[in-house]
XYZ file of C-alpha atoms in Angstrom:
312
model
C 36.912 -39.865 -1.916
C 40.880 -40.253 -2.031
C 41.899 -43.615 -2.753
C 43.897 -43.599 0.511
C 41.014 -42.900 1.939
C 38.717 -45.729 -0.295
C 41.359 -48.435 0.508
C 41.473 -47.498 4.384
C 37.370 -47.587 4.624
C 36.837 -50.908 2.608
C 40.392 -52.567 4.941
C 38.363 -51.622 7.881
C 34.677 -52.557 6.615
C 36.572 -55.656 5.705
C 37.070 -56.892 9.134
C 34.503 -55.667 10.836
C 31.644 -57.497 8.614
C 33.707 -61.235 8.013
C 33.366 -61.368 11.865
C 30.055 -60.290 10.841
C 29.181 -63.064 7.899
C 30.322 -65.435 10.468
C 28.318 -64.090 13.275
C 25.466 -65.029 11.158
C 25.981 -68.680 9.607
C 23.875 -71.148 9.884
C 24.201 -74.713 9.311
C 24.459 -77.987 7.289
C 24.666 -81.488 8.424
C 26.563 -83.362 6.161
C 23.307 -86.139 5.622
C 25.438 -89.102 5.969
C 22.896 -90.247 9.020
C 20.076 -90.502 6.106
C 16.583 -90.826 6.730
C 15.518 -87.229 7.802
C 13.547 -85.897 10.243
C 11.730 -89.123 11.404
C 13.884 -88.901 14.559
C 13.480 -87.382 18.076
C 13.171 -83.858 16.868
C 10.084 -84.312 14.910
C 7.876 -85.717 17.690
C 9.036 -83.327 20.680
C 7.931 -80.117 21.655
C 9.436 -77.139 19.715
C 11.782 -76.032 23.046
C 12.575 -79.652 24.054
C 13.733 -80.475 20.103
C 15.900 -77.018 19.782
C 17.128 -77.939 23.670
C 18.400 -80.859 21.921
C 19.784 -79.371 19.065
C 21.788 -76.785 21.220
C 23.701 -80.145 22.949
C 24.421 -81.831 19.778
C 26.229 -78.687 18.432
C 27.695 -78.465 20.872
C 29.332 -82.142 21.196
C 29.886 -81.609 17.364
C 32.456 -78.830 18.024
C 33.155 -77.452 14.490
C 31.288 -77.585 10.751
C 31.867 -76.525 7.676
C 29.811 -73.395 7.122
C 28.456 -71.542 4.303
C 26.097 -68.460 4.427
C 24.824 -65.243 2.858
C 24.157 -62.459 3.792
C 22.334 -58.848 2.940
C 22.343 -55.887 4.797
C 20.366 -53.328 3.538
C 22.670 -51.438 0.671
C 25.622 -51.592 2.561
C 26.309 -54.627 1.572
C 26.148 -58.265 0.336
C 28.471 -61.185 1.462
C 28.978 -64.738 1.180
C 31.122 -67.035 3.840
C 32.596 -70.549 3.458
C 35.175 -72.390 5.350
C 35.156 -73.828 8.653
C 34.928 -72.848 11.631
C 35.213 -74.500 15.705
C 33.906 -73.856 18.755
C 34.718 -76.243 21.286
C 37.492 -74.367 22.849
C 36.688 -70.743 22.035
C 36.085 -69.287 18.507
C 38.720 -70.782 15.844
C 38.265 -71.067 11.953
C 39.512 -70.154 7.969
C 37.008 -68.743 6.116
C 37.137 -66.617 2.520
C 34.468 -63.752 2.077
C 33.201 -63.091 -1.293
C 31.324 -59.058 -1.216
C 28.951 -59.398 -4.276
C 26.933 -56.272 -3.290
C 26.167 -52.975 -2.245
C 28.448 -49.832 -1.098
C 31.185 -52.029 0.729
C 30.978 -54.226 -2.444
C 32.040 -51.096 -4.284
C 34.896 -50.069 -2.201
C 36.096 -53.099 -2.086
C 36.066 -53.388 -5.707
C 38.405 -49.875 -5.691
C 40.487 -50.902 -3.477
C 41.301 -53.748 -5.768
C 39.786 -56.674 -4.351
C 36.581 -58.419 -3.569
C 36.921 -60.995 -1.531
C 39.280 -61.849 1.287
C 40.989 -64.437 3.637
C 40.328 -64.388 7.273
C 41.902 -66.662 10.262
C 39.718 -66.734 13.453
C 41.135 -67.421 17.058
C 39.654 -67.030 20.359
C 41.359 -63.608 20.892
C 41.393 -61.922 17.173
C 40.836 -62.042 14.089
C 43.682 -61.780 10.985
C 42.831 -60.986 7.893
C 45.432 -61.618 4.537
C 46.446 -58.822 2.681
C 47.891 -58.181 -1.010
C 51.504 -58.053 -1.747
C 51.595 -54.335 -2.025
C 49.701 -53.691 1.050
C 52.264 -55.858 2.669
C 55.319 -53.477 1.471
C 53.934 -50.541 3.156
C 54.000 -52.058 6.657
C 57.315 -53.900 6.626
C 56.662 -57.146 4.492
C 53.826 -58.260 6.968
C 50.989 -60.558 4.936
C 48.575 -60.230 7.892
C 46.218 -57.630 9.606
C 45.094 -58.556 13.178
C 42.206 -57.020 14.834
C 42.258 -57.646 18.933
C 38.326 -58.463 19.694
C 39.657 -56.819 23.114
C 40.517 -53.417 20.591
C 36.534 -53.191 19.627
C 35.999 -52.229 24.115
C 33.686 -49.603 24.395
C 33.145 -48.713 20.684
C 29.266 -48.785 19.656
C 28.105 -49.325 15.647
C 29.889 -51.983 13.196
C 32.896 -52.239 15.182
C 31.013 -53.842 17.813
C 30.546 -56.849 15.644
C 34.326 -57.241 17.145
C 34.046 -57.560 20.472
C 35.424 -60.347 22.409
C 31.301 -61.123 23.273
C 30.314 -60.682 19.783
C 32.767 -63.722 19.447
C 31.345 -65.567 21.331
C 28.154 -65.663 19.709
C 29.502 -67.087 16.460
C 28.824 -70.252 16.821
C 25.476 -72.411 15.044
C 23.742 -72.032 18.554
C 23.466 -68.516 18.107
C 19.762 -68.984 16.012
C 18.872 -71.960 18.489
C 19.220 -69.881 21.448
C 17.267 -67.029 19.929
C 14.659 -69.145 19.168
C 14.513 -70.861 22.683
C 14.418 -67.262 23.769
C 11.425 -66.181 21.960
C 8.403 -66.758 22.899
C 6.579 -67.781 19.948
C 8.786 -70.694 18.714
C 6.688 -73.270 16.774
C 6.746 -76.539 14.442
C 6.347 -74.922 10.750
C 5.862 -78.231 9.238
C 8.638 -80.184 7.556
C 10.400 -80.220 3.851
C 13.373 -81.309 2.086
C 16.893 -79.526 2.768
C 19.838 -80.496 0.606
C 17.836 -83.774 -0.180
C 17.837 -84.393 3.959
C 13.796 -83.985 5.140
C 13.972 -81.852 8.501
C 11.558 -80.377 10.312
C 11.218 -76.741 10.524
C 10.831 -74.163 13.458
C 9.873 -70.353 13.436
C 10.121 -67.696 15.798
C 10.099 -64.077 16.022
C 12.354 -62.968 18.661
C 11.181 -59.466 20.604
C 13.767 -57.752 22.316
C 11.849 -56.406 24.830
C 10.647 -59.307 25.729
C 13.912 -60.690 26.124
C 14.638 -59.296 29.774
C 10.763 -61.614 31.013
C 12.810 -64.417 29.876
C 10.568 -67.619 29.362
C 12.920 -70.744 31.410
C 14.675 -72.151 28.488
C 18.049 -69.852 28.156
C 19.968 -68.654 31.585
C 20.090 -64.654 32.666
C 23.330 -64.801 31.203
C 22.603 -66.060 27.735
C 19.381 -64.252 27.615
C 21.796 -60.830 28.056
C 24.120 -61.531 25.657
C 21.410 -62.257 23.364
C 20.081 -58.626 23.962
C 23.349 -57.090 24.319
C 24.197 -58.214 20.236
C 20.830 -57.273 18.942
C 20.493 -53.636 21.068
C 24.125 -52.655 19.633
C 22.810 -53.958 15.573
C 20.265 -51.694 16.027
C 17.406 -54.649 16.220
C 14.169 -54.903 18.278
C 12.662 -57.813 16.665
C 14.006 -60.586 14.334
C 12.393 -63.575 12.515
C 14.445 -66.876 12.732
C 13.727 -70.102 11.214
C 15.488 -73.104 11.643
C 15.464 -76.327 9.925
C 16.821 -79.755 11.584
C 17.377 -83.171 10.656
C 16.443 -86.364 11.573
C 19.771 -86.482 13.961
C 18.895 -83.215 16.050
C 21.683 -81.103 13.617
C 20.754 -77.628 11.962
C 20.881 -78.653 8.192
C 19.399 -74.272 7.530
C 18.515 -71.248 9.457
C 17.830 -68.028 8.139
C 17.185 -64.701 10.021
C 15.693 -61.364 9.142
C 15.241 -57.861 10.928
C 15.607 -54.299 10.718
C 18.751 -52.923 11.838
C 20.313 -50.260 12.111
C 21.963 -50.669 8.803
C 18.797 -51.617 6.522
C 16.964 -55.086 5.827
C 19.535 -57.820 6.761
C 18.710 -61.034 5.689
C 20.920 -64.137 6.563
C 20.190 -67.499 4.950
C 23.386 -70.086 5.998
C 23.883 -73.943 6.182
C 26.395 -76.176 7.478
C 27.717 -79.947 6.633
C 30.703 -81.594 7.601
C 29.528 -81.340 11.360
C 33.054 -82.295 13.387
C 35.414 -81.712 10.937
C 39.100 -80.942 11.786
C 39.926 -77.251 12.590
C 43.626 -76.234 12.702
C 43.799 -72.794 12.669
C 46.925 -71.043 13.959
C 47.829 -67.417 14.010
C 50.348 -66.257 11.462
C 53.761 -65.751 12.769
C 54.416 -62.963 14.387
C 56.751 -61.574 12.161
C 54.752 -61.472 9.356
C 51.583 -59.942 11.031
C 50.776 -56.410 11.741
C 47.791 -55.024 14.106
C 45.116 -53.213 12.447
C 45.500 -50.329 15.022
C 49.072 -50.181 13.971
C 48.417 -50.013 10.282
C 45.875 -47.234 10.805
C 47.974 -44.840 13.191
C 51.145 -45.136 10.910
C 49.269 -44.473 7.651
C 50.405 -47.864 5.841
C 48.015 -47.746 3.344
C 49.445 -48.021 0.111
C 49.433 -44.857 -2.064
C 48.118 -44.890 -5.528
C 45.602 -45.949 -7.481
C 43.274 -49.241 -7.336
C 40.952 -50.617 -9.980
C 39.007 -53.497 -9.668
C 40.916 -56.806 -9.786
C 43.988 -55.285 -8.912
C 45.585 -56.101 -5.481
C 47.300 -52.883 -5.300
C 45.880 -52.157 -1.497
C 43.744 -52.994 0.955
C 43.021 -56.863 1.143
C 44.115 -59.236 -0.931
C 41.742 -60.877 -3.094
C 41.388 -64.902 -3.051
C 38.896 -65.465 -5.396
């Protein structure tokens, strides 16, 4: 493979799986409530407990998040920063690629891990200092989750919907739309006891519904694991004694290998100021590809010569 061509693959790959990593955090309460899972949550049924958790998250607004996650050999990733939902999908986060093929290209294209800026319209990613000389001086890649319309594989993972979903109530709401959801028992977390519930959510079975998610949530649900290539996925959740996710982890088939997801959060509520880069020093992704401003030459690993720059 050209190294054009090596640098333009893993720039791409890049964006498409941090929205991706994100996509599938999980969470962490931050333990400062103490005591554990001797609360609410223990004693009520499995739907009314994760019914509960959904509303918390959601008066929590933001976390700080921190996740892993496999996907077959294509790739292994790691996510921390923090990210908001209360008014549409807004964070800072740095992906680290520790394994497989994207790993690799990544590596060529002289980096391994990147910087990415979230807002509820796109996604901009930082790039290295030579990357930035081929398009004009511009620091910043933007991907439009409008751009990702009508496209089908990994680049769905950008649609405005897929956005949507990127928030800790994405594993509660799978669970509440399962119909199989149980109390696992409960354990230690962090330090934190919480109690833990299982699921395994069938996607066929997602259209009978079961009462505890809306039409609309129940299609969006289907609509993200049909275009991953899923029909049934194992999630587990584990929450504390104040009705917060402290872990969740998910695993399936898709249509890129195993994926396994194991993410936490803490920090529940902290302050999330992300703002786009200016204008003048971003460039869209479209853009970049259609002019050909990848930077010619050669990459080797831990040289920001092209693609994204590294921020490890």
């Amino acid at each position: 493979m050209k190294s054009t061509t090596v640098r333009r693959t893993a720039l791409t790959a890049a964006v498409v799986t941090a929205l991706a990593g994100v996509a599938a955090c999980g969470s962490q309460d931050s333990g400062k409530a103490g005591g554990g899972a001797g609360g609410s949550a223990a004693h009520a049924s499995p739907v009314d407990a994760l019914r509960s958790v959904e509303k918390s998250t959601d008066r929590a607004r933001s976390a700080r998040i921190s996740s892993t996650m496999t996907m077959g050999s294509l790739m292994t990733v790691t996510t921390d920063g923090v990210m908001s939902w209360g008014d549409g999908l807004r964070g800072d986060v740095t992906m680290k690629y520790t394994g497989g093929s994207l790993a690799a290209q990544m590596r060529r294209a002289g980096t391994s891990s990147v910087e990415a800026r979230y807002l509820p319209d796109a996604c901009y990613m930082k790039v290295s200092d030579a990357f930035a000389r081929a398009n004009g001086g511009r620091h910043w890649v933007r991907y439009a989750y409008a751009d990702a319309t009508g496209a089908s594989g990994a680049a769905r993972l950008l649609s405005q919907d897929q956005a949507r979903n990127n928030t800790p109530n994405e594993s509660v709401r799978l669970l509440l739309a399962s119909h199989d959801v149980k109390k696992a028992g409960e354990e230690k977390v962090g330090g934190v006891l919480a109690t833990h519930y299982s699921g395994t959510v069938d996607v066929a079975g997602l259209a009978r519904g079961n009462g505890s998610l809306g039409a609309g949530q129940v299609a969006e649900l289907k609509k993200r694991l049909d275009a991953a290539g899923i029909t049934k996925e194992t999630v587990d959740v584990w929450i504390d004694g104040r009705g917060r996710l402290v872990r969740k982890t998910e695993s399936a088939d898709s249509a890129n290998g195993r994926m396994v997801t194991t993410a936490t959060y803490r920090d529940y509520g902290v302050r999330a100021d992300t703002a786009a880069p200016a204008a003048g020093d971003t460039k869209d992704l479209k853009d970049v590809l259609r002019s050909g401003g990848i930077p010619s030459g050669g990459a080797s690993a831990g040289q920001a010569s092209g693609g994204v720059a590294a921020t490890s």
